Short mmCIF file of C-alpha atoms and ligand atoms in Angstrom, two decimals:
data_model
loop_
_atom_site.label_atom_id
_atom_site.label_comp_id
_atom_site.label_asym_id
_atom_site.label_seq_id
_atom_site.Cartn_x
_atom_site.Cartn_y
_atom_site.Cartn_z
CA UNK A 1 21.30 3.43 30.72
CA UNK A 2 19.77 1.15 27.53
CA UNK A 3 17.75 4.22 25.08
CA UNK A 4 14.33 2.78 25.48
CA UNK A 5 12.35 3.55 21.74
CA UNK A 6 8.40 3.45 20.81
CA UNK A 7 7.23 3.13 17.50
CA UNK A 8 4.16 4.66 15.98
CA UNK A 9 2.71 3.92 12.74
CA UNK A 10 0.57 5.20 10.65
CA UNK A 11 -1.13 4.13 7.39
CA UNK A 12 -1.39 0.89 5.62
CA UNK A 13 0.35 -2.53 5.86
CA UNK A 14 3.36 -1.93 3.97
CA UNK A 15 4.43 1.08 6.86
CA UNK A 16 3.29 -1.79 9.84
CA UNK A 17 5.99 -3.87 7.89
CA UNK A 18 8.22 -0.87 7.77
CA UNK A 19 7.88 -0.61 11.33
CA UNK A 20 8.83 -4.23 12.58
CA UNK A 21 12.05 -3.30 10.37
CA UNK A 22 12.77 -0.06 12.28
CA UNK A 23 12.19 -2.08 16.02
CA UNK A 24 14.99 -4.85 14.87
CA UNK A 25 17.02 -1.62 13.73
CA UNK A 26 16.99 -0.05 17.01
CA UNK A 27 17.51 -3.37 18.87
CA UNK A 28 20.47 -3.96 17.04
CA UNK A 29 21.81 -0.17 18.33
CA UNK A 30 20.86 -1.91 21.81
CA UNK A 31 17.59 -0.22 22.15
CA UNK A 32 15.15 -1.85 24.51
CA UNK A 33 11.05 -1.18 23.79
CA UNK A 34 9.76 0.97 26.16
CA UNK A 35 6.12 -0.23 27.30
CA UNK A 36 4.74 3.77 26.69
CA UNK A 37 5.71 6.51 24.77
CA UNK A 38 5.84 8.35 28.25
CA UNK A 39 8.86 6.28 28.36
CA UNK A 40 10.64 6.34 25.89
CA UNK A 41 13.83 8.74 24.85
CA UNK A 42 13.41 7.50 21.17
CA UNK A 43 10.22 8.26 19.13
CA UNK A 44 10.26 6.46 16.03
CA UNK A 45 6.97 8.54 13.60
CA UNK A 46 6.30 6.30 10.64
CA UNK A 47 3.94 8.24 8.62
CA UNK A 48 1.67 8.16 6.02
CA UNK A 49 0.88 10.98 3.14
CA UNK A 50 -2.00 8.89 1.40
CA UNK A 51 -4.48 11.56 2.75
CA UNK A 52 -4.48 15.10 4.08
CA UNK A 53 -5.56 13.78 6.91
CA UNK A 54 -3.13 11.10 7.59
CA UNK A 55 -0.28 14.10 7.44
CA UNK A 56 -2.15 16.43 9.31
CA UNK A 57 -2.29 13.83 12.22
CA UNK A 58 1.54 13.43 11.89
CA UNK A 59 1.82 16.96 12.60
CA UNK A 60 -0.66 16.76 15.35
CA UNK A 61 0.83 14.10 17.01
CA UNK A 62 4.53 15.90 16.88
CA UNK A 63 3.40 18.82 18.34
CA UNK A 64 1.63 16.83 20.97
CA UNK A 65 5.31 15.25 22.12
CA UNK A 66 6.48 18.98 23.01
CA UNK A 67 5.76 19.14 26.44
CA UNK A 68 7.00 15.79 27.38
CA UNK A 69 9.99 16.47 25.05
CA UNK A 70 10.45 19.83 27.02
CA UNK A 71 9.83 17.80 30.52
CA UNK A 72 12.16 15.04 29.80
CA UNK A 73 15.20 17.65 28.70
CA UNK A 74 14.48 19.48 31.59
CA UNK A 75 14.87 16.27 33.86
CA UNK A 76 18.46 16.07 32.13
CA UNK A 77 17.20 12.76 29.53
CA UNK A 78 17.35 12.49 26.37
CA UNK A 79 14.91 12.69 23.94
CA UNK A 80 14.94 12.43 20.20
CA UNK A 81 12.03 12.14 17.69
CA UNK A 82 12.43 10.55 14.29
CA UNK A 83 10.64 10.79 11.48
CA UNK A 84 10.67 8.17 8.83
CA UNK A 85 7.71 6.72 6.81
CA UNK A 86 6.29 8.10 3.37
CA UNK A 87 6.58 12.00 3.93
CA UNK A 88 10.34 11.89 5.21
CA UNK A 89 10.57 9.81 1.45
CA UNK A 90 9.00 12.76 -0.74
CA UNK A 91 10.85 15.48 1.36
CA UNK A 92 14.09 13.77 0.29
CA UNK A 93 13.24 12.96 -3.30
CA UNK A 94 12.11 16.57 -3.58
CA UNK A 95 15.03 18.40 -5.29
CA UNK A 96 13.61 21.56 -4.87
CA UNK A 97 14.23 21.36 -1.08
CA UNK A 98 10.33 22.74 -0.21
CA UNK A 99 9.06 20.13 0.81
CA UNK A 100 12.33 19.40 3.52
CA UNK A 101 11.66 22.97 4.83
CA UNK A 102 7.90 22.47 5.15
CA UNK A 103 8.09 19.70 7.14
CA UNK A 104 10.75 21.32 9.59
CA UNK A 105 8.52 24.18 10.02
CA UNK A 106 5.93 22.05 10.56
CA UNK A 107 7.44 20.00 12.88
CA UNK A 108 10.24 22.21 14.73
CA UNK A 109 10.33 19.28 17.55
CA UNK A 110 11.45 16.68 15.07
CA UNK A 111 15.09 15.85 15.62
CA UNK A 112 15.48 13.75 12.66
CA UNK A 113 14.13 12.84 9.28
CA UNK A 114 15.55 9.34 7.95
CA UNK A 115 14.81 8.02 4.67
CA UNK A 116 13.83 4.33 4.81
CA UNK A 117 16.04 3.14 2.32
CA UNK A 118 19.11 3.56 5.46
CA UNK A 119 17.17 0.53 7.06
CA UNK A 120 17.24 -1.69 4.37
CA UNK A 121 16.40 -6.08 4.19
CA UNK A 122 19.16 -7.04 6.23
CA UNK A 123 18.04 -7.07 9.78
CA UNK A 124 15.44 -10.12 10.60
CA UNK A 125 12.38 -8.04 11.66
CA UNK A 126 10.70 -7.96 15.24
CA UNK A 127 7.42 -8.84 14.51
CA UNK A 128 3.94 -6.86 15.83
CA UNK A 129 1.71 -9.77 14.85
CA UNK A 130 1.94 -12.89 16.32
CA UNK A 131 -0.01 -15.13 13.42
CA UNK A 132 0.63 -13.11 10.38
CA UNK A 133 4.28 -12.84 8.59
CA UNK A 134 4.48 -9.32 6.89
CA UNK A 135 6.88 -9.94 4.06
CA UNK A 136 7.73 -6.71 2.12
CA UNK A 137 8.55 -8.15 -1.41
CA UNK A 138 8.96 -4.85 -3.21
CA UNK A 139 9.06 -0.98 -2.49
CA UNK A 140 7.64 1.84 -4.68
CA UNK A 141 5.60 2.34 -7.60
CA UNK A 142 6.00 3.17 -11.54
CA UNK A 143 2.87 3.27 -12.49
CA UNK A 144 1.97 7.39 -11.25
CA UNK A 145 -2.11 7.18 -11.40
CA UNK A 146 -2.39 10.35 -11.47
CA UNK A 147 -3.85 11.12 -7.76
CA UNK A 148 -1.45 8.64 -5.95
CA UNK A 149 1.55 10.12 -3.68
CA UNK A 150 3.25 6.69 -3.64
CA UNK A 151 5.62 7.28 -7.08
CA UNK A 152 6.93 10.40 -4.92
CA UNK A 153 6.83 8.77 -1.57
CA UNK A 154 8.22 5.42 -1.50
CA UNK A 155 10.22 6.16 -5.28
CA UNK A 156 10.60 4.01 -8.30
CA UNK A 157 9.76 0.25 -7.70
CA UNK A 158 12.46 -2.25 -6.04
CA UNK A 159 12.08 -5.64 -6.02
CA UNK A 160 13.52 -7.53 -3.20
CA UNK A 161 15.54 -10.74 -4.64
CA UNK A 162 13.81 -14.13 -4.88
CA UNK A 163 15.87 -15.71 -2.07
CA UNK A 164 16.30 -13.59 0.12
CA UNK A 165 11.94 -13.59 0.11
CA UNK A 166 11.65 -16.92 0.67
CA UNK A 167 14.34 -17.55 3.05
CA UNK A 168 12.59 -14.91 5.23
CA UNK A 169 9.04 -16.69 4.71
CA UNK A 170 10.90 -20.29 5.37
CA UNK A 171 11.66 -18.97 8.72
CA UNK A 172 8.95 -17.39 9.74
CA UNK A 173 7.34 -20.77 8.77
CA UNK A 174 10.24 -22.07 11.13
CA UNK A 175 9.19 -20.20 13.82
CA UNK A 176 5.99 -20.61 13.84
CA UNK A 177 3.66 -18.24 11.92
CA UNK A 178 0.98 -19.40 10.11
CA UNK A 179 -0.02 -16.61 8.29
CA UNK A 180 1.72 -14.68 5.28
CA UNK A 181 1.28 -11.14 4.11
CA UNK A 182 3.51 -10.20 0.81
CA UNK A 183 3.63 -6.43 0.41
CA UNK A 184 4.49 -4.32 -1.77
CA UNK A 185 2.49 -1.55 -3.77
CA UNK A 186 2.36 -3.64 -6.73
CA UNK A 187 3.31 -7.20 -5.82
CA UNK A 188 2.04 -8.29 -9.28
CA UNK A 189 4.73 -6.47 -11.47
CA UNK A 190 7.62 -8.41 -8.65
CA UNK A 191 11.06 -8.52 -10.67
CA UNK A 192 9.94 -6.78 -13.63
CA UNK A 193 12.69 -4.25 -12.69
CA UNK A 194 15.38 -6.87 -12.56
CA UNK A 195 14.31 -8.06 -15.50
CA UNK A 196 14.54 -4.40 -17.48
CA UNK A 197 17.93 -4.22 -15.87
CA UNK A 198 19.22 -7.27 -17.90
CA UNK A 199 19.83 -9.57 -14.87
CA UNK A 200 18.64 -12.74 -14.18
CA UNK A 201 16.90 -13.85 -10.91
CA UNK A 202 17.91 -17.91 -10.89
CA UNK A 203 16.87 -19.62 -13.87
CA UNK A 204 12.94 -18.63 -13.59
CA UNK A 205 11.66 -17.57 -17.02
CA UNK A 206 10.01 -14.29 -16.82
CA UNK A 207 5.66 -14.26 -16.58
CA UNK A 208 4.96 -11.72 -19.23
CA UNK A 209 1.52 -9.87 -18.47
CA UNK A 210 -0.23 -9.11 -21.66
CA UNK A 211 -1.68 -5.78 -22.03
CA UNK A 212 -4.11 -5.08 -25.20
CA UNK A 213 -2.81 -7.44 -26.62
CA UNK A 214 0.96 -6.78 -26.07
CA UNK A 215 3.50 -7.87 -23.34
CA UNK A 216 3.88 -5.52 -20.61
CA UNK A 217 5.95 -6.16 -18.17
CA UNK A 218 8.04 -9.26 -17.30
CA UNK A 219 6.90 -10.13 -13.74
CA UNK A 220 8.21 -13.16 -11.26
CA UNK A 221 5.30 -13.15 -9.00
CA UNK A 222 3.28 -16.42 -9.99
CA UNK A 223 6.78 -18.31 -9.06
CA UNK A 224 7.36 -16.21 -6.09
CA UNK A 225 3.50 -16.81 -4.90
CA UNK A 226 4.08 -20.73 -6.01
CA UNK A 227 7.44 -20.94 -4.07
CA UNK A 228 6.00 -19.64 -0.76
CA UNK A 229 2.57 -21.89 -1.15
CA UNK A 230 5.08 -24.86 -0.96
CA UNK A 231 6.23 -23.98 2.23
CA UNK A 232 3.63 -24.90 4.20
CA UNK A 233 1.80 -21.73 5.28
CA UNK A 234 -2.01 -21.93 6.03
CA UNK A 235 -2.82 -18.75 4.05
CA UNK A 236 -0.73 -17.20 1.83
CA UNK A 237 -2.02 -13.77 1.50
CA UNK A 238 -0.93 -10.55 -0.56
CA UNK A 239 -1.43 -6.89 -1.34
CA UNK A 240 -2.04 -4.29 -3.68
CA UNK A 241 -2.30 -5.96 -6.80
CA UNK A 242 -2.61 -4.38 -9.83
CA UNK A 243 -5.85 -5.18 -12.68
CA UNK A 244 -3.59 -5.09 -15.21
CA UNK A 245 -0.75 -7.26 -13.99
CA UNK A 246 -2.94 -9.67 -13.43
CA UNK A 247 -2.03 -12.79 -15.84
CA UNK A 248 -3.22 -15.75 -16.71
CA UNK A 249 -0.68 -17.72 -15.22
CA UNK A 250 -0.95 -16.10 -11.99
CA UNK A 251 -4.89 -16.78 -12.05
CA UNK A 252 -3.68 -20.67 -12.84
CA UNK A 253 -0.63 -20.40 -10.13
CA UNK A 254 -3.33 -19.43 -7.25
CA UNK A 255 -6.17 -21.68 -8.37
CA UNK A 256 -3.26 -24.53 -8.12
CA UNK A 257 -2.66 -23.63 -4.41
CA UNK A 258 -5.45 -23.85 -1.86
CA UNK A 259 -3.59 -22.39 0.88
CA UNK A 260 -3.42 -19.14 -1.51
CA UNK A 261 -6.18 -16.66 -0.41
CA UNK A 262 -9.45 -16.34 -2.06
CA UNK A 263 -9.97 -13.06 -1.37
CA UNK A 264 -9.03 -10.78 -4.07
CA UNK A 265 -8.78 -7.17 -3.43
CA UNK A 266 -8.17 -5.34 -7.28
CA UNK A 267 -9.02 -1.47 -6.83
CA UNK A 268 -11.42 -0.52 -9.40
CA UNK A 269 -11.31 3.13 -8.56
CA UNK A 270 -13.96 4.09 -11.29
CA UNK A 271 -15.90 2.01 -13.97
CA UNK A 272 -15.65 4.57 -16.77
CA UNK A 273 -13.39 4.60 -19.16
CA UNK A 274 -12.86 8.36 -19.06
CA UNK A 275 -12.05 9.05 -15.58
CA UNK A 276 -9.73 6.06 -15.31
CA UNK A 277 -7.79 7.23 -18.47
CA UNK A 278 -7.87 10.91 -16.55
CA UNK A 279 -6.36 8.42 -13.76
CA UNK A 280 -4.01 7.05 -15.60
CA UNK A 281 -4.92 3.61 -14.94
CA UNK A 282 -4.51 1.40 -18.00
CA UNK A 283 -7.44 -0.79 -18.36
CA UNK A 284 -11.08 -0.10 -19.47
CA UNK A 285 -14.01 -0.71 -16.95
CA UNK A 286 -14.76 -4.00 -19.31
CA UNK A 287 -11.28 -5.06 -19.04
CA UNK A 288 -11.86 -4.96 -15.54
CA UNK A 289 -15.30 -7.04 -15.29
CA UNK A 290 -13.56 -9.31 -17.98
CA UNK A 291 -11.08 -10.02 -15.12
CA UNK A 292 -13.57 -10.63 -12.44
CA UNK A 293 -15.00 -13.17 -14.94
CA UNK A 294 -11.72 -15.26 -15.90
CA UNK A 295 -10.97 -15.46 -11.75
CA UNK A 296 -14.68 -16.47 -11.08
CA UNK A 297 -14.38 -19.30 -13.66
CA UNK A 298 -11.56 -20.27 -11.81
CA UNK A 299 -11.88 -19.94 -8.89
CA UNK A 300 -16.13 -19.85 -8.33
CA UNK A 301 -15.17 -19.42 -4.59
CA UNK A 302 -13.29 -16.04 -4.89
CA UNK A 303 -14.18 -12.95 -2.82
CA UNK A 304 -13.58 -9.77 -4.58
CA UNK A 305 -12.83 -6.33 -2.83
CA UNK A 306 -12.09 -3.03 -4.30
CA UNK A 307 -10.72 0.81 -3.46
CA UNK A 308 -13.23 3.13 -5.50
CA UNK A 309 -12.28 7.59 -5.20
CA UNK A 310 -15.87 9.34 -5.74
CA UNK A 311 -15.82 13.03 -7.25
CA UNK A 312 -11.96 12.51 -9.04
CA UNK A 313 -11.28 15.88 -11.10
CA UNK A 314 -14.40 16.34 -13.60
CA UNK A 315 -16.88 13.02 -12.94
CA UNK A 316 -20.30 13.94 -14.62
CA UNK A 317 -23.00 12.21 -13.06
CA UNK A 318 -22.98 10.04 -16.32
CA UNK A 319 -19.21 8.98 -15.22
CA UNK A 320 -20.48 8.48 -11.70
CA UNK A 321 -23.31 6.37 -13.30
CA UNK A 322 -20.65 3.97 -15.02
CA UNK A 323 -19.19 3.63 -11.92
CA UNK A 324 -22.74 2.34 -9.88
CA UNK A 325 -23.63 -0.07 -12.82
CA UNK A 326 -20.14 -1.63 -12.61
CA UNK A 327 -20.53 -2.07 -8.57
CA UNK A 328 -23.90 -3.67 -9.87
CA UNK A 329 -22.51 -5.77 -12.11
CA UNK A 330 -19.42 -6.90 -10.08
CA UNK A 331 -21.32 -7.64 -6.69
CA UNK A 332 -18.44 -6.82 -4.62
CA UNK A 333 -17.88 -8.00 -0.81
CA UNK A 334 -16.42 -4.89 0.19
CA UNK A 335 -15.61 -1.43 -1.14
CA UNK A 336 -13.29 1.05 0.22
CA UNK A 337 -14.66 4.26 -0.92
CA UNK A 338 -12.73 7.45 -0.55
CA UNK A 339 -14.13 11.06 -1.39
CA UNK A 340 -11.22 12.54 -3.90
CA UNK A 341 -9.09 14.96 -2.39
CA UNK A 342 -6.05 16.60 -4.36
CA UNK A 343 -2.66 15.48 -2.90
CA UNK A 344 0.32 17.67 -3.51
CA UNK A 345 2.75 17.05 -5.91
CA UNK A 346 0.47 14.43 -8.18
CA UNK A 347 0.04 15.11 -11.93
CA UNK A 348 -3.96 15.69 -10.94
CA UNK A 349 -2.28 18.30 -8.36
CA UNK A 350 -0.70 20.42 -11.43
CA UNK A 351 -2.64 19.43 -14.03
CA UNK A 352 -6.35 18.24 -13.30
CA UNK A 353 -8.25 20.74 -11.76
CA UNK A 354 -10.20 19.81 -8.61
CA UNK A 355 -13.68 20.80 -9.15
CA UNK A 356 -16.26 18.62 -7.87
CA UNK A 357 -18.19 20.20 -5.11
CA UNK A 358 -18.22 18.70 -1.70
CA UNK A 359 -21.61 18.04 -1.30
CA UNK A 360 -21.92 16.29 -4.63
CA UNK A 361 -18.63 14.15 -3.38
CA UNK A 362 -20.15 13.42 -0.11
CA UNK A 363 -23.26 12.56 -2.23
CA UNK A 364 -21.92 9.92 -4.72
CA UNK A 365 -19.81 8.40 -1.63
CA UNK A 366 -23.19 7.56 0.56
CA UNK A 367 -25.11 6.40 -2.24
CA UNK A 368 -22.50 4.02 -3.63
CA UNK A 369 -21.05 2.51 0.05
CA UNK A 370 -24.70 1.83 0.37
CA UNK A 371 -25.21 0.12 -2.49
CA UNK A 372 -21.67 -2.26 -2.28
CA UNK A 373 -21.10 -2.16 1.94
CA UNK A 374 -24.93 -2.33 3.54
CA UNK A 375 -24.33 -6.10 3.10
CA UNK A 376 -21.05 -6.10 4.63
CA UNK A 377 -22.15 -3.50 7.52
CA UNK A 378 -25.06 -5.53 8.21
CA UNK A 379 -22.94 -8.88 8.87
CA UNK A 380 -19.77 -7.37 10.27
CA UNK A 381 -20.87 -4.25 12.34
CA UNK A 382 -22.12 -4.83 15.64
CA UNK A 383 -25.33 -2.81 16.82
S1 SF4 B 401 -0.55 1.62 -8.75
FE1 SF4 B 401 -1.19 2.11 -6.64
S2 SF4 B 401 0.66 2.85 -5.59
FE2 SF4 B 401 1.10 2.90 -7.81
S3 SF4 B 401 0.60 4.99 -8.44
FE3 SF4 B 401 -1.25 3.74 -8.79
S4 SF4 B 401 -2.48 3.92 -6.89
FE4 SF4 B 401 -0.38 4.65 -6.44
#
C-alpha cells in the first residue's frame, strides 16, 4: 500500500515554499497526499521559531498526533512524524547538541528531524497556490539583527543560481501561473555570496549597493527581477527586502517594469537611531525616510508596508516617540507590529537585557497600530 503524507506548515512564505518542495519530495518516494491528517502514515511538521508562540504550537500540535499515532500502531500501520522547517535547522547548527535534546524531549513522538538542506532545488515543486508561483531565490541570512532567529535557523545566506531561477519562473509561466512570489530572507543582497566566492554568475556585472557612502555588497537582484519581468508574468512580486540593499538601480529596474509590484514592504522596525543600532540594523531612521522619498519620486504610485517590534531591550518613551513621528511622517498602508519578545540564542538573548514591562509593550503596540492600521482596519476588516 502507497504511504499517504500531509503536510503542515507553519510561519511565513518562505516555509509555504518549503513545503511545496517537501510534497514533490515525497511524491517522488511514491507518496500519494492523503486528503486528512487522520489519514495519513506520514506527517510532514514544517515549523517556524520566529515567535515563542509559533514553537510552542509546534509542540502542541506534536503532542496532539499521540493518540492517533498510538491508534494507528495499534491497528498494525505505520506512522512516522517528521520534523523539518526552521527549528529542526537551529537544532542541527547547534554544536552544543542542547538544542537537539530539547526538542526530543519536547517532542518524544517525533520520529524524525530532517534538515532542509537534504531536499534541495532539484525536484519541480507541487504547488499549494493555484495563481501565485513561490520561487525561493535564496536561503538564510548574514545580516544577525540582533533579535532575529533566522541567521541560526535557516544558516548563512545561499543564493540559488540565475538559471536555474528563471528556468523555474519560465515554466511556471508555461504552465500557467500568473502570479510570482521570489523569496528569500533578503532577496535584495541575491548573488552577493557568489560574488564574495570569486565566481561568476554569466556575464552580469555585479549591482553594488552603496552604504554611507561605500559599496556594500555586490548583489544580482535588479537583473534577476528584470529577467523574470520579461517573461510575461502579470505581477512580479517579492519578499523581505532589505532598506539598505535597496539601490538605485533596483529602484530604476522596477520603475522600468509595470508588471513589477508597487507595493513595497521595507521593515522599519524602529525610527530611532539608537534602538536600530542596538538592532543591529545598518541604516539611520533618515536613511530610511530618505528611501521612501527616492521610491515615491519614482514611482508616485508605490504602496509602502513595514514590520515595526514595540518595547525592543531598553526603548525610552523618547525612542518610542522617534518611532510614532516616523509612522507620521512615512504614512504607511500597513504595519505589522509585534510586541518584542526575547528569542533564544540571539545576540539580544545573551547580551541585551529584556526589560521593558509588559504593560508598557502592550501600550506602545495599541497606540501605534492605531495610528498606522485604523485606516487599513477600517477598509479591509469586515464588521
Ligand atoms: S535581515 Fe531579516 S532575516 Fe536577516 S537577521 Fe535581520 S530580521 Fe532576521
Amino acid at each position: 500500500m502507497n504511504k499517504k503524507y500531509f503536510i503542515h506548515t507553519f510561519g511565513c512564505q518562505q516555509n509555504v515554499a518549503d513545503s511545496e518542495r517537501i510534497a514533490a519530495y515525497c511524491e517522488s518516494a511514491g507518496m500519494k497526499k492523503a486528503s486528512s491528517l487522520e489519514k495519513a502514515n506520514y506527517v510532514v511538521i514544517t515549523t517556524c521559531m520566529i515567535r515563542e508562540s509559533a514553537e510552542n504550537r509546534v509542540y502542541g500540535m506534536v503532542n496532539n498526533l499521540i493518540p492517533l499515532k498510538e491508534k494507528k500502531l495499534k491497528a498494525g500501520e505505520e506512522f512516522t512524524i517528521v520534523i523539518t522547517g526552521c527549528m529542526t535547522g537551529m537544532a542541527h547548527r547547534d554544536k552544543t547538541g542542547k538544542m537537539m535534546k530539547e526538542v526530543h524531549r519536547r517532542m518524544p513522538a517525533a520520529d524524525l528531524f530532517l534538515p532542509l538542506e537534504e531536499i534541495g532545488f532539484e525536484l519541480a515543486p507541487l504547488r499549494a497556490d493555484s495563481k501565485t508561483a513561490f520561487i525561493p531565490i535564496s536561503n538564510g541570512c548574514n545580516n544577525f539583527c540582533t533579535y532575529c532567529v533566522v541567521p541560526y535557523t535557516r544558516g548563512r545566506e545561499i543564493s540559488r543560481p540565475f538559471e536555474n531561477i528563471v528556468k523555474e519562473a519560465k515554466d511556471a509561466y508555461k504552465k500557467g501561473f500568473k502570479k510570482v512570489l521570489l523569496l528569500g530572507q533578503n532577496v535584495n543582497s541575491y548573488g552577493s555570496d557568489i560574488f564574495l566566492d570569486g565566481k561568476k554568475q554569466q556575464d552580469l556585472k555585479p549591482v553594488y549597493v552603496k552604504h554611507l557612502g561605500k559599496n556594500r555588497i555586490p548583489t544580482l537582484f535588479p537583473h534577476l527581477l528584470e529577467a523574470v519581468a520579461k517573461i510575461g508574468f502579470e505581477e512580479v512580486n517579492f519578499m523581505s527586502s532589505n532598506p539598505w540593499d535597496f539601490s538605485e538601480e533596483l529602484i530604476d529596474t522596477i520603475a522600468k517594469h509595470k508588471n513589477i509590484t508597487r507595493t513595497f514592504h521595507l521593515a522599519v522596525q524602529s525610527g530611532d537611531d539608537e534602538v536600530l543600532k542596538r538592532m543591529n540594523r545598518w541604516y539611520t531612521a533618515k536613511e530610511y525616510v530618505d528611501l521612501v522619498g527616492r521610491i515615491k519620486q519614482k514611482m508616485p504610485e508605490a504602496h509602502i508596508t513595514t514590520d515595526i517590534i514595540v518595547g525592543f531591550c531598553g526603548e525610552t518613551d523618547k525612542e518610542f516617540q522617534n518611532t510614532v513621528k516616523l509612522c507620521k511622517k512615512i504614512h504607511f498602508d500597513r504595519a505589522f507590529i509585534s510586541i518584542y519578545s526575547n528569542r533564544r540564542g540571539t545576540h539580544a538573548y545573551k547580551h541585551i537585557p529584556d526589560d521593558i514591562p509588559h504593560p508598557i509593550k502592550d501600550k506602545r503596540w495599541k497606540l501605534l497600530d492605531k495610528l498606522v492600521n485604523s485606516q487599513f482596519y477600517a477598509e479591509n476588516v469586515k464588521k
